[in-house]
Amino acid sequence: MNINNELVIQVGSNEDKVFQDPWQQTDYFPSSVYVVKKPEFVAIAEAVSDEYILKAKKKDEIDEIYPVVMTENMFADPRMKGLAEYIGATAWNILESQGYDMEGVSVYFTEMWCQEHHKHSLMEQHIHGFGSQLVGFYFLDCPPDSSRLVFHDPRSGKVQVGMRESNLNQVTFASNAVNYAPEPGMLIFANSWLPHSFGRHASKKPLKFIHFNILISEKSVHAPKQSAEII
């Protein structure tokens, strides 16, 4: 991205000469987050998720320190086909738009599971490896005071030497993190190397969302184990 602007340089006191020189700004190595509202999938996704959550609750007790329920994978459930196909097509388009060669490439789910976060739950900052290219979230139930989804600057060198931000309420090149307030039907994608986390959940009602990881494979190669081809 190129931005033409004027760089204002003032030397000495206000009475000294002010230089205004044309300059070109070029931003390299971006980190993108993609957000779209898809409320039409909420009803069926929530119904299926509730079944899986109930099954998980019968299997395990909710931990008092990390009060969260996590289900088994749902990508093979035929009732999730509509959402899964939309996610797959979007993931493929995102990678192609980023400049990756997607000729003869399919995208797969490695994980697609529901998380139900109860009061005081959180998610530590982390990334997803094991070949994942994209990660994403589809929000289902978001009561007031829900946890916020936070994406962190992946450049450790920049974070290490970073200066104090002039305004923490503005997203600038100085920002070390950005956050999103979840809404039902909000679908978010990011590259898997972008660290993410959730803050403490403050509501008495649980926050519920589907989390998923996407990897790619050549169509001539067998699909990875425990995965589902989307497109």
PDB file of C-alpha atoms in Angstrom, residues 25-169:
ATOM      1  CA  GLN A  25       4.979   5.601   2.547  1.00  0.00           C
ATOM      2  CA  THR A  26       5.006   1.892   1.708  1.00  0.00           C
ATOM      3  CA  ASP A  27       3.645  -0.643   4.206  1.00  0.00           C
ATOM      4  CA  TYR A  28       5.083  -4.159   4.025  1.00  0.00           C
ATOM      5  CA  PHE A  29       4.326  -7.470   5.798  1.00  0.00           C
ATOM      6  CA  PRO A  30       0.758  -6.662   6.882  1.00  0.00           C
ATOM      7  CA  SER A  31      -1.390  -8.608   9.324  1.00  0.00           C
ATOM      8  CA  SER A  32      -5.022  -8.715   8.250  1.00  0.00           C
ATOM      9  CA  VAL A  33      -8.200  -9.577  10.146  1.00  0.00           C
ATOM     10  CA  TYR A  34     -11.339 -10.284   8.110  1.00  0.00           C
ATOM     11  CA  VAL A  35     -14.811  -9.671   9.575  1.00  0.00           C
ATOM     12  CA  VAL A  36     -18.244 -10.331   8.076  1.00  0.00           C
ATOM     13  CA  LYS A  37     -21.752 -10.612   9.572  1.00  0.00           C
ATOM     14  CA  LYS A  38     -23.503 -13.937   8.722  1.00  0.00           C
ATOM     15  CA  PRO A  39     -26.520 -14.166  11.062  1.00  0.00           C
ATOM     16  CA  GLU A  40     -28.318 -16.664   8.811  1.00  0.00           C
ATOM     17  CA  PHE A  41     -26.190 -19.528  10.176  1.00  0.00           C
ATOM     18  CA  VAL A  42     -26.665 -18.731  13.881  1.00  0.00           C
ATOM     19  CA  ALA A  43     -29.860 -20.701  14.552  1.00  0.00           C
ATOM     20  CA  ILE A  44     -28.705 -24.069  13.179  1.00  0.00           C
ATOM     21  CA  ALA A  45     -25.123 -23.640  14.415  1.00  0.00           C
ATOM     22  CA  GLU A  46     -26.326 -22.872  17.922  1.00  0.00           C
ATOM     23  CA  ALA A  47     -28.747 -25.807  17.960  1.00  0.00           C
ATOM     24  CA  VAL A  48     -26.008 -28.222  16.891  1.00  0.00           C
ATOM     25  CA  SER A  49     -23.505 -26.653  19.301  1.00  0.00           C
ATOM     26  CA  ASP A  50     -25.905 -27.014  22.241  1.00  0.00           C
ATOM     27  CA  GLU A  51     -26.130 -30.749  21.571  1.00  0.00           C
ATOM     28  CA  TYR A  52     -22.345 -31.075  21.539  1.00  0.00           C
ATOM     29  CA  ILE A  53     -21.989 -28.890  24.644  1.00  0.00           C
ATOM     30  CA  LEU A  54     -24.481 -31.039  26.564  1.00  0.00           C
ATOM     31  CA  LYS A  55     -22.535 -34.128  25.565  1.00  0.00           C
ATOM     32  CA  ALA A  56     -19.272 -32.514  26.725  1.00  0.00           C
ATOM     33  CA  LYS A  57     -20.795 -31.482  30.063  1.00  0.00           C
ATOM     34  CA  LYS A  58     -21.915 -35.054  30.725  1.00  0.00           C
ATOM     35  CA  LYS A  59     -18.381 -36.202  30.026  1.00  0.00           C
ATOM     36  CA  ASP A  60     -16.417 -33.631  32.048  1.00  0.00           C
ATOM     37  CA  GLU A  61     -17.032 -31.291  34.963  1.00  0.00           C
ATOM     38  CA  ILE A  62     -16.494 -27.556  34.433  1.00  0.00           C
ATOM     39  CA  ASP A  63     -13.147 -26.493  35.874  1.00  0.00           C
ATOM     40  CA  GLU A  64     -13.396 -23.765  38.540  1.00  0.00           C
ATOM     41  CA  ILE A  65     -10.179 -22.060  37.385  1.00  0.00           C
ATOM     42  CA  TYR A  66     -10.909 -22.239  33.662  1.00  0.00           C
ATOM     43  CA  PRO A  67     -14.731 -22.406  33.537  1.00  0.00           C
ATOM     44  CA  VAL A  68     -15.083 -23.306  29.889  1.00  0.00           C
ATOM     45  CA  VAL A  69     -16.755 -26.157  28.004  1.00  0.00           C
ATOM     46  CA  MET A  70     -15.136 -27.343  24.775  1.00  0.00           C
ATOM     47  CA  THR A  71     -16.841 -29.786  22.452  1.00  0.00           C
ATOM     48  CA  GLU A  72     -15.512 -32.388  20.069  1.00  0.00           C
ATOM     49  CA  ASN A  73     -15.125 -31.574  16.379  1.00  0.00           C
ATOM     50  CA  MET A  74     -18.307 -30.718  14.492  1.00  0.00           C
ATOM     51  CA  PHE A  75     -17.080 -30.309  10.907  1.00  0.00           C
ATOM     52  CA  ALA A  76     -18.388 -33.755   9.907  1.00  0.00           C
ATOM     53  CA  ASP A  77     -21.930 -33.047  11.148  1.00  0.00           C
ATOM     54  CA  PRO A  78     -24.114 -32.708   8.009  1.00  0.00           C
ATOM     55  CA  ARG A  79     -26.189 -29.990   9.680  1.00  0.00           C
ATOM     56  CA  MET A  80     -23.112 -27.718   9.656  1.00  0.00           C
ATOM     57  CA  LYS A  81     -22.647 -28.053   5.884  1.00  0.00           C
ATOM     58  CA  GLY A  82     -23.918 -24.581   4.969  1.00  0.00           C
ATOM     59  CA  LEU A  83     -21.661 -22.761   7.418  1.00  0.00           C
ATOM     60  CA  ALA A  84     -18.732 -25.064   6.671  1.00  0.00           C
ATOM     61  CA  GLU A  85     -18.962 -24.481   2.917  1.00  0.00           C
ATOM     62  CA  TYR A  86     -19.163 -20.726   3.382  1.00  0.00           C
ATOM     63  CA  ILE A  87     -16.128 -20.771   5.675  1.00  0.00           C
ATOM     64  CA  GLY A  88     -14.211 -22.940   3.198  1.00  0.00           C
ATOM     65  CA  ALA A  89     -14.948 -20.754   0.179  1.00  0.00           C
ATOM     66  CA  THR A  90     -14.058 -17.617   2.134  1.00  0.00           C
ATOM     67  CA  ALA A  91     -10.817 -19.155   3.414  1.00  0.00           C
ATOM     68  CA  TRP A  92      -9.768 -20.116  -0.120  1.00  0.00           C
ATOM     69  CA  ASN A  93     -10.527 -16.613  -1.396  1.00  0.00           C
ATOM     70  CA  ILE A  94      -8.626 -14.968   1.458  1.00  0.00           C
ATOM     71  CA  LEU A  95      -5.468 -16.971   0.788  1.00  0.00           C
ATOM     72  CA  GLU A  96      -5.691 -16.281  -2.943  1.00  0.00           C
ATOM     73  CA  SER A  97      -6.191 -12.552  -2.316  1.00  0.00           C
ATOM     74  CA  GLN A  98      -3.088 -12.550  -0.125  1.00  0.00           C
ATOM     75  CA  GLY A  99      -1.008 -13.667  -3.106  1.00  0.00           C
ATOM     76  CA  TYR A 100      -0.731 -17.395  -2.447  1.00  0.00           C
ATOM     77  CA  ASP A 101      -0.832 -19.834  -5.370  1.00  0.00           C
ATOM     78  CA  MET A 102      -4.123 -21.671  -4.866  1.00  0.00           C
ATOM     79  CA  GLU A 103      -4.111 -23.495  -8.224  1.00  0.00           C
ATOM     80  CA  GLY A 104      -5.017 -27.127  -7.521  1.00  0.00           C
ATOM     81  CA  VAL A 105      -5.254 -26.473  -3.772  1.00  0.00           C
ATOM     82  CA  SER A 106      -8.072 -27.535  -1.439  1.00  0.00           C
ATOM     83  CA  VAL A 107      -8.814 -26.216   2.030  1.00  0.00           C
ATOM     84  CA  TYR A 108      -9.601 -28.489   4.976  1.00  0.00           C
ATOM     85  CA  PHE A 109     -10.865 -28.226   8.519  1.00  0.00           C
ATOM     86  CA  THR A 110      -8.461 -29.645  11.050  1.00  0.00           C
ATOM     87  CA  GLU A 111     -10.647 -28.483  13.938  1.00  0.00           C
ATOM     88  CA  MET A 112     -14.100 -26.974  14.259  1.00  0.00           C
ATOM     89  CA  TRP A 113     -15.435 -27.011  17.785  1.00  0.00           C
ATOM     90  CA  CYS A 114     -17.675 -24.961  20.059  1.00  0.00           C
ATOM     91  CA  GLN A 115     -16.486 -23.184  23.191  1.00  0.00           C
ATOM     92  CA  GLU A 116     -18.805 -22.058  25.979  1.00  0.00           C
ATOM     93  CA  HIS A 117     -17.033 -19.636  28.332  1.00  0.00           C
ATOM     94  CA  HIS A 118     -18.583 -19.039  31.752  1.00  0.00           C
ATOM     95  CA  LYS A 119     -17.932 -16.156  34.146  1.00  0.00           C
ATOM     96  CA  HIS A 120     -14.200 -15.482  34.771  1.00  0.00           C
ATOM     97  CA  SER A 121     -13.120 -17.736  31.904  1.00  0.00           C
ATOM     98  CA  LEU A 122     -10.438 -16.539  29.497  1.00  0.00           C
ATOM     99  CA  MET A 123      -8.237 -17.790  26.676  1.00  0.00           C
ATOM    100  CA  GLU A 124      -4.483 -17.303  26.952  1.00  0.00           C
ATOM    101  CA  GLN A 125      -2.561 -15.718  24.081  1.00  0.00           C
ATOM    102  CA  HIS A 126      -1.543 -18.403  21.569  1.00  0.00           C
ATOM    103  CA  ILE A 127      -1.199 -19.345  17.904  1.00  0.00           C
ATOM    104  CA  HIS A 128      -2.256 -22.457  15.985  1.00  0.00           C
ATOM    105  CA  GLY A 129       0.447 -24.552  14.369  1.00  0.00           C
ATOM    106  CA  PHE A 130       0.547 -28.047  12.870  1.00  0.00           C
ATOM    107  CA  GLY A 131       0.105 -26.742   9.347  1.00  0.00           C
ATOM    108  CA  SER A 132      -2.907 -24.500   9.918  1.00  0.00           C
ATOM    109  CA  GLN A 133      -3.014 -21.507   7.583  1.00  0.00           C
ATOM    110  CA  LEU A 134      -6.084 -19.686   8.872  1.00  0.00           C
ATOM    111  CA  VAL A 135      -7.978 -19.546  12.151  1.00  0.00           C
ATOM    112  CA  GLY A 136     -11.464 -18.241  12.701  1.00  0.00           C
ATOM    113  CA  PHE A 137     -14.375 -17.603  15.014  1.00  0.00           C
ATOM    114  CA  TYR A 138     -18.126 -17.686  14.507  1.00  0.00           C
ATOM    115  CA  PHE A 139     -19.980 -16.088  17.422  1.00  0.00           C
ATOM    116  CA  LEU A 140     -23.315 -17.492  18.559  1.00  0.00           C
ATOM    117  CA  ASP A 141     -24.318 -16.139  21.982  1.00  0.00           C
ATOM    118  CA  CYS A 142     -22.715 -12.906  23.193  1.00  0.00           C
ATOM    119  CA  PRO A 143     -24.253 -11.475  26.384  1.00  0.00           C
ATOM    120  CA  PRO A 144     -23.282  -8.030  27.720  1.00  0.00           C
ATOM    121  CA  ASP A 145     -19.813  -7.926  29.325  1.00  0.00           C
ATOM    122  CA  SER A 146     -18.612 -10.751  27.089  1.00  0.00           C
ATOM    123  CA  SER A 147     -14.924 -11.420  26.636  1.00  0.00           C
ATOM    124  CA  ARG A 148     -13.326  -9.486  23.798  1.00  0.00           C
ATOM    125  CA  LEU A 149     -11.344 -11.219  21.093  1.00  0.00           C
ATOM    126  CA  VAL A 150      -7.815  -9.799  21.065  1.00  0.00           C
ATOM    127  CA  PHE A 151      -5.241 -10.070  18.274  1.00  0.00           C
ATOM    128  CA  HIS A 152      -1.620  -9.388  19.236  1.00  0.00           C
ATOM    129  CA  ASP A 153       1.286  -8.034  17.207  1.00  0.00           C
ATOM    130  CA  PRO A 154       3.213 -11.114  16.007  1.00  0.00           C
ATOM    131  CA  ARG A 155       6.517  -9.216  15.639  1.00  0.00           C
ATOM    132  CA  SER A 156       8.420  -9.911  18.846  1.00  0.00           C
ATOM    133  CA  GLY A 157      11.155  -7.450  17.901  1.00  0.00           C
ATOM    134  CA  LYS A 158       8.696  -4.590  17.522  1.00  0.00           C
ATOM    135  CA  VAL A 159       6.984  -5.428  20.815  1.00  0.00           C
ATOM    136  CA  GLN A 160      10.349  -5.587  22.585  1.00  0.00           C
ATOM    137  CA  VAL A 161      11.517  -2.116  21.526  1.00  0.00           C
ATOM    138  CA  GLY A 162       8.054  -0.541  21.166  1.00  0.00           C
ATOM    139  CA  MET A 163       7.488   2.954  22.521  1.00  0.00           C
ATOM    140  CA  ARG A 164       4.597   4.180  24.622  1.00  0.00           C
ATOM    141  CA  GLU A 165       1.449   4.723  22.562  1.00  0.00           C
ATOM    142  CA  SER A 166       0.057   8.258  22.382  1.00  0.00           C
ATOM    143  CA  ASN A 167      -3.566   7.051  22.441  1.00  0.00           C
ATOM    144  CA  LEU A 168      -4.489   3.512  23.471  1.00  0.00           C
ATOM    145  CA  ASN A 169      -8.008   4.009  22.095  1.00  0.00           C
TER     146      ASN A 169
END
